[in-house]
CSV table of C-alpha atoms and ligand atoms in Angstrom, one decimal:
chain,number,residue,atom,x,y,z
A,244,MET,CA,0.0,0.0,0.0
A,245,PRO,CA,2.5,2.7,0.9
A,246,GLU,CA,4.3,2.2,-2.4
A,247,LEU,CA,1.0,3.0,-4.2
A,248,GLU,CA,0.5,6.2,-2.3
A,249,GLN,CA,4.0,7.4,-3.1
A,250,GLN,CA,3.6,7.0,-6.8
A,251,PRO,CA,4.4,10.2,-8.6
A,252,ARG,CA,1.2,11.7,-10.0
A,253,VAL,CA,1.7,12.7,-13.6
A,254,PRO,CA,-0.7,15.3,-15.1
A,255,MET,CA,-1.9,14.9,-18.7
A,256,THR,CA,-2.8,18.0,-20.7
A,257,ARG,CA,-6.5,18.0,-21.5
A,258,ARG,CA,-8.9,19.6,-24.0
A,259,TYR,CA,-12.3,20.5,-22.6
A,260,LEU,CA,-15.5,21.9,-24.1
A,261,MET,CA,-17.6,24.2,-21.8
A,262,CYS,CA,-20.7,26.3,-22.2
A,263,PRO,CA,-21.1,29.6,-20.3
A,264,PRO,CA,-24.2,29.7,-18.1
A,265,ARG,CA,-25.6,32.7,-19.9
A,266,TYR,CA,-29.2,31.5,-19.7
A,267,PHE,CA,-28.7,29.6,-16.5
A,268,ALA,CA,-32.0,29.1,-14.5
A,269,VAL,CA,-33.8,26.5,-12.4
A,270,ASP,CA,-37.3,26.5,-13.8
A,271,TYR,CA,-38.1,22.9,-14.0
A,272,VAL,CA,-37.3,19.9,-11.8
A,273,ILE,CA,-35.5,16.9,-13.3
A,274,ASN,CA,-33.4,15.9,-10.3
A,275,PRO,CA,-33.8,16.2,-6.5
A,276,TRP,CA,-31.4,19.2,-6.3
A,277,MET,CA,-33.5,21.5,-8.4
A,278,ASP,CA,-36.0,23.8,-6.6
A,279,PRO,CA,-37.5,26.5,-8.7
A,280,SER,CA,-38.5,28.5,-5.6
A,281,VAL,CA,-34.8,29.1,-4.7
A,282,PRO,CA,-33.6,32.1,-6.6
A,283,VAL,CA,-30.5,31.7,-8.8
A,284,SER,CA,-28.2,34.4,-10.2
A,285,VAL,CA,-26.8,34.2,-13.7
A,286,ASP,CA,-24.0,36.6,-12.6
A,287,THR,CA,-22.9,34.4,-9.7
A,288,ALA,CA,-23.1,31.3,-11.9
A,289,THR,CA,-21.0,33.0,-14.6
A,290,ALA,CA,-18.4,34.1,-12.0
A,291,GLN,CA,-18.1,30.6,-10.7
A,292,TRP,CA,-18.0,29.0,-14.2
A,293,THR,CA,-15.4,31.5,-15.3
A,294,GLU,CA,-13.2,30.6,-12.3
A,295,LEU,CA,-13.5,26.9,-13.2
A,296,ARG,CA,-12.6,27.6,-16.8
A,297,ASP,CA,-9.6,29.8,-15.8
A,298,THR,CA,-8.5,27.1,-13.3
A,299,TYR,CA,-8.2,24.6,-16.2
A,300,ARG,CA,-6.4,27.2,-18.3
A,301,ARG,CA,-3.9,27.9,-15.5
A,302,LEU,CA,-3.2,24.2,-15.3
A,303,GLY,CA,-2.3,24.3,-19.0
A,304,HIS,CA,-5.4,22.7,-20.4
A,305,THR,CA,-7.2,23.9,-23.5
A,306,VAL,CA,-10.8,25.1,-23.0
A,307,GLU,CA,-13.1,25.5,-26.0
A,308,GLU,CA,-16.4,27.3,-25.6
A,309,ILE,CA,-19.7,26.6,-27.2
A,310,GLU,CA,-22.3,29.3,-27.4
A,311,ALA,CA,-25.1,29.2,-24.9
A,312,GLN,CA,-28.7,29.1,-26.3
A,313,PRO,CA,-31.7,30.8,-24.9
A,314,GLY,CA,-34.3,28.5,-23.4
A,315,LEU,CA,-31.7,25.8,-22.6
A,316,PRO,CA,-30.8,26.6,-18.9
A,317,ASP,CA,-29.0,23.3,-18.4
A,318,MET,CA,-26.7,23.7,-21.4
A,319,VAL,CA,-24.0,24.8,-19.0
A,320,PHE,CA,-23.7,21.1,-18.1
A,321,ALA,CA,-21.7,20.3,-21.2
A,322,ALA,CA,-20.6,16.8,-19.9
A,323,ASN,CA,-24.0,15.5,-20.8
A,324,SER,CA,-23.6,16.2,-24.5
A,325,GLY,CA,-20.9,14.0,-25.8
A,326,THR,CA,-18.5,11.2,-25.2
A,327,VAL,CA,-15.2,11.5,-27.1
A,328,VAL,CA,-12.7,8.7,-27.2
A,329,ASP,CA,-9.8,8.7,-29.7
A,330,GLY,CA,-11.5,11.4,-31.7
A,331,ARG,CA,-14.7,9.4,-32.1
A,332,VAL,CA,-17.7,11.3,-31.0
A,333,LEU,CA,-20.8,9.7,-29.5
A,334,GLY,CA,-23.4,12.4,-29.1
A,335,SER,CA,-26.3,12.4,-26.6
A,336,ARG,CA,-30.0,11.8,-26.3
A,337,PHE,CA,-31.6,13.3,-23.2
A,338,ARG,CA,-34.2,11.7,-21.1
A,339,ALA,CA,-35.9,15.0,-20.2
A,340,PRO,CA,-37.7,16.8,-23.0
A,341,GLN,CA,-36.5,20.1,-21.5
A,342,ARG,CA,-32.9,19.2,-22.5
A,343,THR,CA,-33.5,17.4,-25.8
A,344,ALA,CA,-32.4,20.4,-28.0
A,345,GLU,CA,-29.0,20.7,-26.4
A,346,ALA,CA,-27.8,17.5,-28.2
A,347,GLU,CA,-28.0,19.1,-31.7
A,348,HIS,CA,-26.1,22.2,-30.7
A,349,PHE,CA,-23.2,20.1,-29.5
A,350,ARG,CA,-23.4,17.8,-32.6
A,351,ARG,CA,-23.1,20.9,-34.8
A,352,TRP,CA,-20.1,22.1,-32.7
A,353,PHE,CA,-18.2,18.9,-33.4
A,354,VAL,CA,-19.1,19.1,-37.1
A,355,GLU,CA,-17.9,22.7,-37.3
A,356,HIS,CA,-14.6,21.8,-35.5
A,357,GLY,CA,-13.6,19.1,-38.0
A,358,TYR,CA,-14.9,16.0,-36.4
A,359,ARG,CA,-16.0,13.4,-39.0
A,360,ASP,CA,-16.7,10.4,-36.9
A,361,ILE,CA,-19.8,11.5,-35.1
A,362,THR,CA,-22.7,9.2,-34.2
A,363,MET,CA,-25.9,10.3,-32.5
A,364,PRO,CA,-27.3,7.6,-30.3
A,365,GLU,CA,-30.6,5.8,-30.6
A,366,LYS,CA,-30.9,5.1,-26.9
A,367,ILE,CA,-31.2,7.6,-24.1
A,368,ASN,CA,-27.6,8.6,-23.4
A,369,GLU,CA,-26.5,11.4,-21.2
A,370,ALA,CA,-22.9,11.1,-22.3
A,371,GLU,CA,-20.2,11.9,-19.7
A,372,GLY,CA,-22.9,12.4,-17.1
A,373,ASP,CA,-23.0,8.6,-17.1
A,374,PHE,CA,-19.8,7.6,-18.8
A,375,ALA,CA,-16.3,7.7,-17.3
A,376,TRP,CA,-13.2,6.8,-19.3
A,377,THR,CA,-10.5,5.0,-17.3
A,378,GLY,CA,-8.0,4.8,-20.1
A,379,LYS,CA,-9.0,1.3,-21.1
A,380,VAL,CA,-12.7,0.8,-20.3
A,381,LEU,CA,-15.7,3.0,-20.2
A,382,LEU,CA,-17.5,2.9,-16.9
A,383,ALA,CA,-21.2,3.4,-17.6
A,384,GLY,CA,-24.0,4.4,-15.2
A,385,THR,CA,-27.7,3.6,-15.5
A,386,GLY,CA,-30.7,3.7,-13.2
A,387,PHE,CA,-32.0,7.2,-13.6
A,388,ARG,CA,-30.9,8.7,-16.9
A,389,THR,CA,-28.9,6.7,-19.4
A,390,ASP,CA,-30.6,3.6,-20.8
A,391,PRO,CA,-28.7,0.3,-20.1
A,392,ALA,CA,-29.1,-0.4,-23.9
A,393,ALA,CA,-27.0,2.8,-24.5
A,394,HIS,CA,-24.1,1.0,-22.8
A,395,ALA,CA,-24.0,-1.6,-25.6
A,396,GLU,CA,-24.5,1.1,-28.1
A,397,ALA,CA,-21.5,3.0,-26.7
A,398,GLN,CA,-19.4,-0.1,-26.8
A,399,GLU,CA,-20.3,-0.7,-30.5
A,400,VAL,CA,-19.9,2.9,-31.6
A,401,LEU,CA,-16.7,3.8,-29.7
A,402,GLY,CA,-15.1,0.3,-29.9
A,403,VAL,CA,-14.2,0.3,-26.2
A,404,PRO,CA,-15.2,-2.2,-23.5
A,405,VAL,CA,-18.0,-0.9,-21.4
A,406,VAL,CA,-18.7,-1.9,-17.8
A,407,SER,CA,-22.3,-1.2,-16.6
A,408,LEU,CA,-22.9,0.1,-13.1
A,409,ARG,CA,-26.3,0.6,-11.5
A,410,LEU,CA,-27.1,3.8,-9.5
A,411,ILE,CA,-29.7,3.4,-6.8
A,412,ASP,CA,-29.9,6.8,-5.0
A,413,PRO,CA,-31.9,9.5,-6.9
A,414,SER,CA,-29.6,12.3,-5.4
A,415,TYR,CA,-26.8,10.6,-7.4
A,416,TYR,CA,-28.7,10.3,-10.6
A,417,HIS,CA,-25.7,10.5,-12.9
A,418,LEU,CA,-22.5,8.4,-12.6
A,419,ASP,CA,-20.4,11.6,-12.4
A,420,THR,CA,-22.1,12.6,-9.2
A,421,ALA,CA,-20.9,9.3,-7.5
A,422,LEU,CA,-17.6,8.4,-9.2
A,423,PHE,CA,-14.7,10.0,-11.0
A,424,VAL,CA,-11.4,8.9,-12.5
A,425,LEU,CA,-8.4,10.3,-10.7
A,426,ALA,CA,-5.7,8.8,-12.9
A,427,GLU,CA,-6.2,7.0,-16.2
A,428,ALA,CA,-4.2,3.9,-17.2
A,429,THR,CA,-4.2,1.6,-20.1
A,430,ASP,CA,-4.6,-1.5,-17.8
A,431,THR,CA,-7.7,-1.4,-15.5
A,432,THR,CA,-5.9,-2.4,-12.3
A,433,SER,CA,-3.7,0.7,-12.1
A,434,ALA,CA,-6.3,3.3,-13.1
A,435,GLN,CA,-7.4,5.1,-9.9
A,436,ILE,CA,-10.9,6.2,-9.2
A,437,ALA,CA,-12.8,7.8,-6.3
A,438,TYR,CA,-16.4,6.8,-5.6
A,439,TYR,CA,-19.3,6.9,-3.1
A,440,ALA,CA,-20.3,3.2,-2.6
A,441,ASP,CA,-23.8,3.9,-1.2
A,442,ALA,CA,-24.9,5.3,-4.6
A,443,PHE,CA,-24.4,1.9,-6.3
A,444,SER,CA,-26.3,-1.4,-6.2
A,445,ALA,CA,-24.7,-4.3,-4.3
A,446,GLY,CA,-23.5,-6.0,-7.5
A,447,SER,CA,-22.0,-2.8,-8.9
A,448,ARG,CA,-20.2,-2.2,-5.6
A,449,LYS,CA,-18.6,-5.6,-6.0
A,450,VAL,CA,-17.6,-4.9,-9.5
A,451,LEU,CA,-15.9,-1.6,-8.4
A,452,GLU,CA,-14.1,-3.4,-5.5
A,453,ARG,CA,-12.8,-6.1,-7.9
A,454,MET,CA,-11.7,-3.6,-10.6
A,455,PHE,CA,-10.3,-0.9,-8.4
A,456,PRO,CA,-9.1,-2.4,-5.1
A,457,ASP,CA,-7.1,0.8,-4.3
A,458,ALA,CA,-9.9,3.2,-5.0
A,459,VAL,CA,-10.4,6.3,-2.8
A,460,ILE,CA,-13.7,5.6,-1.0
A,461,ALA,CA,-15.7,8.7,-0.4
A,462,ASP,CA,-18.2,9.3,2.4
A,463,ARG,CA,-21.6,10.9,2.5
A,464,ALA,CA,-20.3,14.3,3.2
A,465,ASP,CA,-18.0,14.1,0.2
A,466,ALA,CA,-20.9,13.1,-2.0
A,467,GLU,CA,-23.4,15.6,-0.7
A,468,CYS,CA,-21.3,18.6,-1.8
A,469,PHE,CA,-20.7,17.1,-5.2
A,470,GLY,CA,-17.1,16.1,-4.3
A,471,LEU,CA,-17.4,13.1,-6.6
A,472,ASN,CA,-18.0,15.5,-9.5
A,473,GLY,CA,-14.3,16.3,-9.5
A,474,VAL,CA,-12.1,16.7,-12.5
A,475,SER,CA,-8.6,15.2,-12.4
A,476,ASP,CA,-5.8,15.5,-14.9
A,477,GLY,CA,-3.9,12.7,-13.3
A,478,ARG,CA,-2.3,15.0,-10.7
A,479,ASN,CA,-4.3,18.1,-10.2
A,480,VAL,CA,-7.9,17.5,-8.9
A,481,VAL,CA,-10.5,20.3,-9.1
A,482,LEU,CA,-13.1,19.9,-6.3
A,483,PRO,CA,-15.9,21.9,-4.9
A,484,VAL,CA,-14.6,24.0,-2.0
A,485,GLU,CA,-16.7,22.1,0.6
A,486,ALA,CA,-15.1,18.7,-0.3
A,487,THR,CA,-12.4,19.0,2.4
A,488,GLY,CA,-12.6,15.4,3.7
A,489,LEU,CA,-12.1,14.0,0.2
A,490,ALA,CA,-9.4,16.6,-0.5
A,491,ALA,CA,-7.4,15.4,2.5
A,492,ARG,CA,-7.6,11.7,1.3
A,493,LEU,CA,-6.5,12.7,-2.2
A,494,THR,CA,-3.6,14.8,-0.8
A,495,GLU,CA,-2.4,11.7,1.1
A,496,ARG,CA,-2.4,9.8,-2.2
A,497,GLY,CA,-0.2,12.4,-3.8
A,498,TYR,CA,-2.8,14.5,-5.7
A,499,GLU,CA,-2.8,18.3,-5.7
A,500,VAL,CA,-6.3,19.6,-4.9
A,501,LEU,CA,-7.6,22.9,-6.3
A,502,PHE,CA,-10.9,24.2,-4.9
A,503,VAL,CA,-13.7,26.0,-6.8
A,504,ASP,CA,-17.0,27.4,-5.6
A,505,ILE,CA,-19.8,25.8,-7.6
A,506,SER,CA,-22.6,26.6,-5.1
A,507,GLU,CA,-24.8,28.4,-7.7
A,508,LEU,CA,-24.5,25.6,-10.3
A,509,ARG,CA,-25.2,23.0,-7.6
A,510,LYS,CA,-28.7,24.5,-7.4
A,511,ALA,CA,-29.4,22.8,-10.7
A,512,GLY,CA,-27.7,19.6,-9.6
A,513,GLY,CA,-24.3,20.1,-11.2
A,514,GLY,CA,-20.7,20.6,-10.2
A,515,PRO,CA,-17.3,21.0,-11.9
A,516,LYS,CA,-17.4,17.8,-14.0
A,517,CYS,CA,-20.9,18.4,-15.2
A,518,CYS,CA,-19.7,21.7,-16.7
A,519,THR,CA,-16.8,19.9,-18.5
A,520,LEU,CA,-16.9,17.7,-21.6
A,521,GLU,CA,-13.5,16.2,-22.3
A,522,ILE,CA,-12.4,15.9,-25.9
A,523,ARG,CA,-10.0,13.0,-26.1
A,524,LYS,CA,-8.3,14.0,-29.4
B,290,LIG,N1,-30.1,20.0,-14.2
B,290,LIG,C1,-29.3,19.0,-14.9
B,290,LIG,C2,-30.0,17.7,-15.1
B,290,LIG,O1,-30.6,17.3,-14.2
B,290,LIG,C3,-27.9,18.8,-14.2
B,290,LIG,C4,-27.0,18.0,-15.0
B,290,LIG,C5,-25.7,17.7,-14.3
B,290,LIG,N2,-24.8,17.1,-15.2
B,290,LIG,C6,-24.0,16.0,-14.8
B,290,LIG,N3,-23.1,15.7,-15.7
B,290,LIG,N4,-24.3,15.4,-13.7
B,290,LIG,O2,-29.9,17.1,-16.2
């Protein structure tokens, strides 16, 4: 164990796609975090989002921006709109009718930016909200949003092995609210993840224990502030400012933690990762 913890953590430069929260609002309810009676501020959301974007840029990552669209308040959660592995793009298909139109704006962005291998899914697929790439396999969540049949579809379209995981707590309705990849690796045993076990079915917990015996196990406090919605480049981990317990555990394992305030975006049920779609080549 101690050898694992002393491993040098190597950052990998990333390319992200983000959407400014120009039309951010909470005027419908599609997850338990959303309460339209609680006021939200576009200015506060924008300041928090800008700080997140600038944090990535300070780390040396590239951040592309897609134009926000009126009437699509959740478009800021770019992670839900595409899964890109090796330059191959699998678009999204939303469960909620309020978000359906977002998928086409992102598809067009990929077309306009030179992507030729783009597939729009037939099954409900909320992209990186429910898909996490470990470097070798795609971990895939289901239970609330993404259809389990979309897992097979992703495997066929992206040509990568997909491991299905079942979410059981409505507060953690997307995989990226309960699990994230800290360090990718081309063999599954050495990729490192953090997760909140109570969000998963008993069988899925066993799968995670088997695949990731040295995972960072998060507790309820870590999960409740969207700590599992972190973004790691392999060394630097961006976390919500409240996730101090998780941060301490990550620091022990050799990661550098950077905090951001995402309190305004959390009112819609999102955090740092939800705002961040990763473009892998
Ligand atoms: N209000 C949005 C929804 O419920 C939040 C999406 C958060 N995105 C994510 N990747 N978890 O769809």
